[in-house]
Coordinates of C-alpha atoms and ligand atoms in Angstrom, one line a residue:
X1 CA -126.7 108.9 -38.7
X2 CA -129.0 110.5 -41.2
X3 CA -127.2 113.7 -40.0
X4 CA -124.0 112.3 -42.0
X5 CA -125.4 112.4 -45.6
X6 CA -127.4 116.0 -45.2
X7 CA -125.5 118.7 -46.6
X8 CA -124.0 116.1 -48.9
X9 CA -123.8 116.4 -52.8
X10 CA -122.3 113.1 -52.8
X11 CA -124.3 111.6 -55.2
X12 CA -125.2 114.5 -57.6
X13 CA -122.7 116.5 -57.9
X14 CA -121.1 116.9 -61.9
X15 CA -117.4 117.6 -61.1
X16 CA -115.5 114.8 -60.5
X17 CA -112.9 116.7 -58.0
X18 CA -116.1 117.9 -56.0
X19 CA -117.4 114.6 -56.2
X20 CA -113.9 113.2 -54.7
X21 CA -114.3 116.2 -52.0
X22 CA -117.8 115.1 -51.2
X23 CA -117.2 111.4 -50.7
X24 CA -114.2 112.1 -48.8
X25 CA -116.4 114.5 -46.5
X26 CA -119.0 111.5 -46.1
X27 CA -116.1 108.8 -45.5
X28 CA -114.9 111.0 -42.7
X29 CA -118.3 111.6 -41.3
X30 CA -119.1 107.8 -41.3
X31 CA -115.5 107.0 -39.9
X32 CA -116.4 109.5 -37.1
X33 CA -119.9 107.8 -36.4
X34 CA -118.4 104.0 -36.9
X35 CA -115.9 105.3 -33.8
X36 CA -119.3 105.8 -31.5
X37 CA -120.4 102.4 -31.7
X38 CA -120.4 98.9 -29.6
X39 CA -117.3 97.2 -30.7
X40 CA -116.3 93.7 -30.2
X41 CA -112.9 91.3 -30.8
X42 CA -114.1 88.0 -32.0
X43 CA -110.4 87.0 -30.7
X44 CA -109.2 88.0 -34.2
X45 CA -111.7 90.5 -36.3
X46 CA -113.4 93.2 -35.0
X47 CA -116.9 93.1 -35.1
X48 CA -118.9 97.0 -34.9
X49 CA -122.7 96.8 -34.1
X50 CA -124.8 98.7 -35.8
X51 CA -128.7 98.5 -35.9
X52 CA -128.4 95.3 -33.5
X53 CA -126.2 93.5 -36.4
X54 CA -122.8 92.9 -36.4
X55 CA -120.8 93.9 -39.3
X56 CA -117.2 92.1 -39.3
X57 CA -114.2 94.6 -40.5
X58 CA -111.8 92.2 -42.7
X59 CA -109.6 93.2 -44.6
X60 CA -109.5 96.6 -44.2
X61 CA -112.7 96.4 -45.7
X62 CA -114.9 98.7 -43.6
X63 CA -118.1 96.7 -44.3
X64 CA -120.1 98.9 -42.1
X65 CA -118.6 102.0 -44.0
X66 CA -120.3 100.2 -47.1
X67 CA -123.4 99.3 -45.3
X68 CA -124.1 103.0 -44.6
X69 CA -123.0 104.6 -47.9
X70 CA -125.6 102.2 -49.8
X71 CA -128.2 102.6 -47.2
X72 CA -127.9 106.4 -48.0
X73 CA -126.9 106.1 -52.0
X74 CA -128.3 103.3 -53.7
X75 CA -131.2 103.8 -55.5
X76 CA -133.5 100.5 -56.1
X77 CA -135.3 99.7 -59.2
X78 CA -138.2 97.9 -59.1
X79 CA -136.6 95.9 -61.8
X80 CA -133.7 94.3 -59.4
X81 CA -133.4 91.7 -58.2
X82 CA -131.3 90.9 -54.4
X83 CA -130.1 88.0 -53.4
X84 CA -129.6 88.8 -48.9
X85 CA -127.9 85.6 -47.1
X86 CA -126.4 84.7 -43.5
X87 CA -123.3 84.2 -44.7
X88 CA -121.8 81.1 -45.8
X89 CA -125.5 79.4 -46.2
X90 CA -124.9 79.0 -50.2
X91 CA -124.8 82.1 -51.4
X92 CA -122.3 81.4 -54.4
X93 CA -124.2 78.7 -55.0
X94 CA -127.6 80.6 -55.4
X95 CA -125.7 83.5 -57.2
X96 CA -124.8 81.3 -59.9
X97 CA -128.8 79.9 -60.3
X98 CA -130.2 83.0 -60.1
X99 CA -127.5 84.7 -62.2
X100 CA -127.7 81.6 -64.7
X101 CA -131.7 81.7 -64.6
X102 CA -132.5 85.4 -65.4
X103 CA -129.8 85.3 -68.1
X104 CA -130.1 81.8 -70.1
X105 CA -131.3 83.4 -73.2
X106 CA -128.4 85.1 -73.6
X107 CA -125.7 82.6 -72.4
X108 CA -127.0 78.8 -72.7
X109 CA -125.4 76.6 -69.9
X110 CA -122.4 75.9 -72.3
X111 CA -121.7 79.6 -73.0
X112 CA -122.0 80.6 -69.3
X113 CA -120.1 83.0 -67.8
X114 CA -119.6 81.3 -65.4
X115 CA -117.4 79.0 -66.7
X116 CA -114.9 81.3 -66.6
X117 CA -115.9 84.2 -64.0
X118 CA -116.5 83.9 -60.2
X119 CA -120.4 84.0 -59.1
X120 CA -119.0 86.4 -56.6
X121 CA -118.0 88.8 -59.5
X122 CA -121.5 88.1 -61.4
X123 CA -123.4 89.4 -58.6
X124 CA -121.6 91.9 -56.7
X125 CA -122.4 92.4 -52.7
X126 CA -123.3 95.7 -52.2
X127 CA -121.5 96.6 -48.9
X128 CA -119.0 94.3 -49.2
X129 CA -118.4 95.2 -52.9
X130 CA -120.4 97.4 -55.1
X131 CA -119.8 100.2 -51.5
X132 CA -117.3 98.8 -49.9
X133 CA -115.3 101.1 -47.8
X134 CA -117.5 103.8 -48.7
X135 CA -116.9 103.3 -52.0
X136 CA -119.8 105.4 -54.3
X137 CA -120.4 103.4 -57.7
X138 CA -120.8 105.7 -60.9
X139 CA -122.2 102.9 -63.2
X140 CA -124.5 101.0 -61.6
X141 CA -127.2 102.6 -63.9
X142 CA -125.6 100.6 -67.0
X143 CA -125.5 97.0 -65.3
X144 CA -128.0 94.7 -67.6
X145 CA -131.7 94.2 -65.9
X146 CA -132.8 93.0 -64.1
X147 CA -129.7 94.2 -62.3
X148 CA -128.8 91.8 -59.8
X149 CA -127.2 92.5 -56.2
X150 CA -126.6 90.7 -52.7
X151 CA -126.2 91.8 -49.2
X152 CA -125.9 90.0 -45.8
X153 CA -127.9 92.8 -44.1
X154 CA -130.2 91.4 -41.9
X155 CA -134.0 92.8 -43.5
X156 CA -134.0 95.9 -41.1
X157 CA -130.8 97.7 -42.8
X158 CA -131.1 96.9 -46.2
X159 CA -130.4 100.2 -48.2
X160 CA -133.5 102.1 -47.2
X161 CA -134.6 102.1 -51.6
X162 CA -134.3 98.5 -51.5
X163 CA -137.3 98.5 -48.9
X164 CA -139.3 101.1 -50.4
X165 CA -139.3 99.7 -53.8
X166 CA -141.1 96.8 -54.8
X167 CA -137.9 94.7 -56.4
X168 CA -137.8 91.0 -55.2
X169 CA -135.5 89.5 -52.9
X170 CA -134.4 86.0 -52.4
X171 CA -133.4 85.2 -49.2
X172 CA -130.9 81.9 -48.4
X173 CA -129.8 80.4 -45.1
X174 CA -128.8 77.1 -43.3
X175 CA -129.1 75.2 -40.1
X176 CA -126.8 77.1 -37.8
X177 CA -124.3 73.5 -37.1
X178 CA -123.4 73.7 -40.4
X179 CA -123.0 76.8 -41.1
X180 CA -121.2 77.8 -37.7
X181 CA -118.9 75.0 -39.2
X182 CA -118.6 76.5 -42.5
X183 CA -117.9 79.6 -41.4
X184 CA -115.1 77.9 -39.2
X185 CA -113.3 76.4 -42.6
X186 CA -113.7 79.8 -44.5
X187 CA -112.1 81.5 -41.6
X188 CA -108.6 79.6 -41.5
X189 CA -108.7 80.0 -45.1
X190 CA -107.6 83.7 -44.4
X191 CA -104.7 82.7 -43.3
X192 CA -103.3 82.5 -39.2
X193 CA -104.3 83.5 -36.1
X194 CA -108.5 82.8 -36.6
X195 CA -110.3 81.9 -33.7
X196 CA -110.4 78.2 -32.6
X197 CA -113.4 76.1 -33.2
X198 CA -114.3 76.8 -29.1
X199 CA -114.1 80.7 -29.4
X200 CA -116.2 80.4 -32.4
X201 CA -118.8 78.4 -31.2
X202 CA -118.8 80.5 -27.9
X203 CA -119.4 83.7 -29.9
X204 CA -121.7 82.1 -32.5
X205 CA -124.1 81.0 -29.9
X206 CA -124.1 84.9 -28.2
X207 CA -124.4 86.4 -31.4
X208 CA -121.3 87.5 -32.3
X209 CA -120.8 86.5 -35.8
X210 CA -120.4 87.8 -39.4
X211 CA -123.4 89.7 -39.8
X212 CA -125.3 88.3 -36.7
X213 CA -127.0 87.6 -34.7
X214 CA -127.7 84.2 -37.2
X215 CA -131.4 83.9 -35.8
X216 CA -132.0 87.8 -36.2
X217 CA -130.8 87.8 -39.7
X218 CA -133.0 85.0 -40.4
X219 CA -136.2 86.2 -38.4
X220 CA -136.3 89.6 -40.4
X221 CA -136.1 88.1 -43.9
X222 CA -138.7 84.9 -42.3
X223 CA -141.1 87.5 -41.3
X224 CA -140.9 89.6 -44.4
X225 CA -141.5 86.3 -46.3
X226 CA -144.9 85.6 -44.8
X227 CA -145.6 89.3 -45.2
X228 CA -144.9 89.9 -48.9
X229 CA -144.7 86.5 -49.9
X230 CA -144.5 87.9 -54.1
X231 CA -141.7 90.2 -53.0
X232 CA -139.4 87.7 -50.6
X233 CA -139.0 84.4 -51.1
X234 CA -137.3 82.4 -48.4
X235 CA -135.0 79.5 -49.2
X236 CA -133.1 77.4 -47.4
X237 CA -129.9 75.3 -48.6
X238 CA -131.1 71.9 -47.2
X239 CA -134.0 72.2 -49.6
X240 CA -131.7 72.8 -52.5
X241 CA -129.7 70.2 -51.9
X242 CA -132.5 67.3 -51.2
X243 CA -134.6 68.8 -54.4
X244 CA -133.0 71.4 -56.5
X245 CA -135.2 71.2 -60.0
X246 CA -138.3 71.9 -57.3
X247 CA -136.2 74.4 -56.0
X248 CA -135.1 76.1 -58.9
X249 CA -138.6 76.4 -60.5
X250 CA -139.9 77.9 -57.4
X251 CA -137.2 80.3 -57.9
X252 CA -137.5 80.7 -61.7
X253 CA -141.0 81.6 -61.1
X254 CA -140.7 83.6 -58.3
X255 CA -138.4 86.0 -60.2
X256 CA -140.3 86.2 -63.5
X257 CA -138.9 83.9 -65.1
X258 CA -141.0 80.8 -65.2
X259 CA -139.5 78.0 -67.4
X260 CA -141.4 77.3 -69.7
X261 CA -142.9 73.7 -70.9
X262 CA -140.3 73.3 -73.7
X263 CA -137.3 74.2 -71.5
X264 CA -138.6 71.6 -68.6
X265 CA -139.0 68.9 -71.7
X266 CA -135.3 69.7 -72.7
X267 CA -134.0 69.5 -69.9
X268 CA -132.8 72.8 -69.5
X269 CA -133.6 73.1 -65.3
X270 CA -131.0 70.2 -64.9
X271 CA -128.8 71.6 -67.6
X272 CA -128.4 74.6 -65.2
X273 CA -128.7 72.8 -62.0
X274 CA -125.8 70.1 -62.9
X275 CA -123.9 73.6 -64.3
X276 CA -124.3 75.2 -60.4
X277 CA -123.5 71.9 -58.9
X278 CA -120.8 72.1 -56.4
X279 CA -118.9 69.6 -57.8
X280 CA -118.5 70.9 -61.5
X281 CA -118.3 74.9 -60.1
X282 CA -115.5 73.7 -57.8
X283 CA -113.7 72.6 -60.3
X284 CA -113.2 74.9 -62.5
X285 CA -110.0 77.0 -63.0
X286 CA -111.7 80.0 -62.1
X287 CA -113.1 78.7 -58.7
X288 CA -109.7 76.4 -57.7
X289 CA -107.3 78.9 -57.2
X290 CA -105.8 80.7 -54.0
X291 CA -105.6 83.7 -56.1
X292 CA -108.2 86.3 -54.6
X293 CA -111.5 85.8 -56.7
X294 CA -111.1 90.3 -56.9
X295 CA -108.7 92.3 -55.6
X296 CA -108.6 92.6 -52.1
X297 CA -111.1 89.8 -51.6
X298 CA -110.3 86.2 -50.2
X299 CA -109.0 83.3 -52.3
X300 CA -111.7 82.6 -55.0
X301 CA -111.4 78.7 -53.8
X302 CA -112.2 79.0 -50.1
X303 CA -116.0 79.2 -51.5
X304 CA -115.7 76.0 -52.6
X305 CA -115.3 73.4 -49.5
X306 CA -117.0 70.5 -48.9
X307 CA -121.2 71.3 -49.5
X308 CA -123.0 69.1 -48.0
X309 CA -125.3 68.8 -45.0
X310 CA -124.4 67.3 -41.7
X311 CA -120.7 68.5 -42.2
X312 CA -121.2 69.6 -38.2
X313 CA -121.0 66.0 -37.0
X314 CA -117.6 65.7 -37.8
X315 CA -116.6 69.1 -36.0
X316 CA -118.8 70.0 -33.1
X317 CA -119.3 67.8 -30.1
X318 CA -121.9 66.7 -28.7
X319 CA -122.8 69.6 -25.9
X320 CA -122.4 72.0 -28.5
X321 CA -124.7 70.2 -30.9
X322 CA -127.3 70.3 -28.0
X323 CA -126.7 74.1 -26.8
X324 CA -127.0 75.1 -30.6
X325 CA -130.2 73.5 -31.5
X326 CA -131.6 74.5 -28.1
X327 CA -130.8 78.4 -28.8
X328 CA -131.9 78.0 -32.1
X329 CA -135.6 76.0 -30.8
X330 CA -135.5 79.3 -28.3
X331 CA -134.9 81.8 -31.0
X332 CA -137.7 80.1 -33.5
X333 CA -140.3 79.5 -31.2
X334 CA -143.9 80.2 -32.8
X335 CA -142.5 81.6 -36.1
X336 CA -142.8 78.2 -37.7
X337 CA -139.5 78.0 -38.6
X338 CA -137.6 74.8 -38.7
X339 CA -134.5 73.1 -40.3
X340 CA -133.2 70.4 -41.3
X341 CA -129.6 68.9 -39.8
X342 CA -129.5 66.0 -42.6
X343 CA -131.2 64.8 -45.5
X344 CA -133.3 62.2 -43.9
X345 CA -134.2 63.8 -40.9
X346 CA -136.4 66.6 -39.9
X347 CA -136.0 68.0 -36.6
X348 CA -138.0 70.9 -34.8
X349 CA -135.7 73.8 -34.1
Ligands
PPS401 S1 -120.4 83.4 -48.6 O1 -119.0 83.7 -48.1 O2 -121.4 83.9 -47.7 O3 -120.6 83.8 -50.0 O4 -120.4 81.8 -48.5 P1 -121.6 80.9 -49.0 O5 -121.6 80.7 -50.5 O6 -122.9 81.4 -48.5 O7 -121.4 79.5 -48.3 C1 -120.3 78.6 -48.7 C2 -120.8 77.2 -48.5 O8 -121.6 76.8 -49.6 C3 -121.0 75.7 -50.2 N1 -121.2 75.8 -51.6 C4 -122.0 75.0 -52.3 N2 -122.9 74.0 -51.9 C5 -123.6 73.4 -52.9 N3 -123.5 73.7 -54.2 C6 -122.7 74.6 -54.6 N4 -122.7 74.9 -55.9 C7 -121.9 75.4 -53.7 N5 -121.0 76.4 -53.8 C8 -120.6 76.6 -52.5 C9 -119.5 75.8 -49.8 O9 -118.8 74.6 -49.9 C10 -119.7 76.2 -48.3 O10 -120.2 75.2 -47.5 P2 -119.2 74.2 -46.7 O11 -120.1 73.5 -45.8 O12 -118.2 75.0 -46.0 O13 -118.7 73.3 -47.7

């Protein structure tokens, strides 16, 4: 793979026909190596493994493509700030704190942005958006800072600056029942012919799932966590939800940006937390509609369902309950890691 990029002027060159040449060189180079690896039908998407994750290919989107273009291109600054997820674990939810956090001197929670503008176009994904398709960014260099960027790599493949440099990353994930289950919903939101709750389940548990396996995606950020505890911080959306003003000033203070004692007096943490609230950001005009939240993307409402923990009782039966938690207790054995399936109760996994 690192042959692919050699010769390349991809990312330096001044013209901008040569830089069109030179991206279309790489594009064709990465197409060529994409074509060499494992592939799998989830019954619906293909799925292309890469670096033991699987990287979904939706709508025509060549995640993968992206994945490899930023690994090679994108240039960290210890400045950034990423926010890395298993998918559908509250990642829209922890864009809009951390993008409402770094920024709430210059937009108060009644100025926001996000009022008006999806937290999926506030902080881009870098494979799936800032590179997707092999897309190379010109202006990335003139984004505000901290700059602020997410990824559902799992630790291993994040863009090889990203690792080197010392910027922080916050890392969000979920019990796997519920998020197997939200995953489920977000899927029929594209439209027909998605896997039935069975196939998904049956794929989830061997792996095969957006940016899986789950427990490997969560192991590398967990492990990098207990590592370089001031440069990951490990969250986890049960948390949020049974304390978020703990949460969020863990978070605050873990990105630099401690609130201070006169904020916390004026309420300012629940200002923001009540702003980032499922209920109020689901009801917004900008997060109700079916209309894709960017071009090409899926239908700014389908993140935006029902937020809460324990969803999975009301979908999964009871065998699968059991098989999940087991894999899970398997997978997490003597890493300390455990979650929680509802509010009340703790349970070893
Ligand atoms: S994605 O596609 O990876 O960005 O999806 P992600 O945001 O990680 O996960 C979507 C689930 O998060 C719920 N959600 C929220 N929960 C609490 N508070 C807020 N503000 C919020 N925003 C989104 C969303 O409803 C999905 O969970 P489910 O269980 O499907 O409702």
């Amino acid at each position: 793979m690192e042959e692919i990029f050699k010769n390349s002027k991809a990312s330096s060159s001044s013209s901008s026909s040569a830089l069109v040449k030179d991206q279309e060189e790489m594009n064709k180079k990465i197409e060529e190596f994409i074509a060499t690896l494992p592939v799998e039908s989830d019954g619906s998407a293909l799925f292309y493994q890469f670096k033991g994750c699987w990287y979904p290919n939706l709508f025509s989107v060549l995640t993968i493509q992206g994945t490899i273009t930023a690994d090679l291109l994108f240039k960290a600054q210890d400045s950034d700030i990423i926010l890395a997820s298993t998918p559908k674990s509250g990642t829209t939810w922890l864009k809009s704190l951390i993008f409402s956090i770094v920024n709430r001197k210059r937009f108060p929670p009644n100025k926001s942005p996000l009022l008006t503008t999806h937290p999926h176009i506030l902080i881009q994904f870098l494979e799936i958006g800032h590179y997707r398709n092999g897309n190379i960014p010109r202006n990335l260099d003139q984004l505000p800072k901290p700059r602020l960027f997410a990824t559902h790599s799992h630790y291993a493949s994040l863009p090889r600056s990203i690792r080197h440099s010392s910027c922080r990353i916050v890392y969000i994930c979920r019990n796997p029942l519920d998020n197997l289950v939200s995953l489920y919903h977000f899927r029929r939101s594209f439209g027909k012919n998605q896997p039935e709750m069975d196939t998904m389940y049956e794929n989830y548990s061997r792996g095969l799932t957006d940016f899986g396996p789950f427990w490997d995606n969560i192991l590398g950020y967990w492990q990098a966590s207990l590592d370089k505890p001031e440069e990951v911080l490990f969250m986890k959306y049960e948390d949020l939800k049974e304390d978020i003003v703990f949460e969020m000033k863990r978070l605050a203070k873990f990105l630099g940006f401690p609130f201070s004692v006169e904020e916390e007096n004026e309420g300012l943490v629940e200002e923001i937390s009540s702003l980032c609230s499922f209920e109020i950001l689901k009801n917004l005009e900008v997060n109700q509609t079916h209309k894709p939240y960017r071009e090409g993307g899926v239908s700014a409402n389908a993140f935006y369902r029902k937020g809460e923990v324990g969803d999975f009782m009301n979908h999964l039966n009871p065998s699968m309950v059991e098989n999940l938690m087991k894999i899970t207790q398997e997978k997490f054995a003597g890493s300390g890691l455990v979650f929680k399936y509802s509010l009340n109760k703790l349970h070893n996994s």
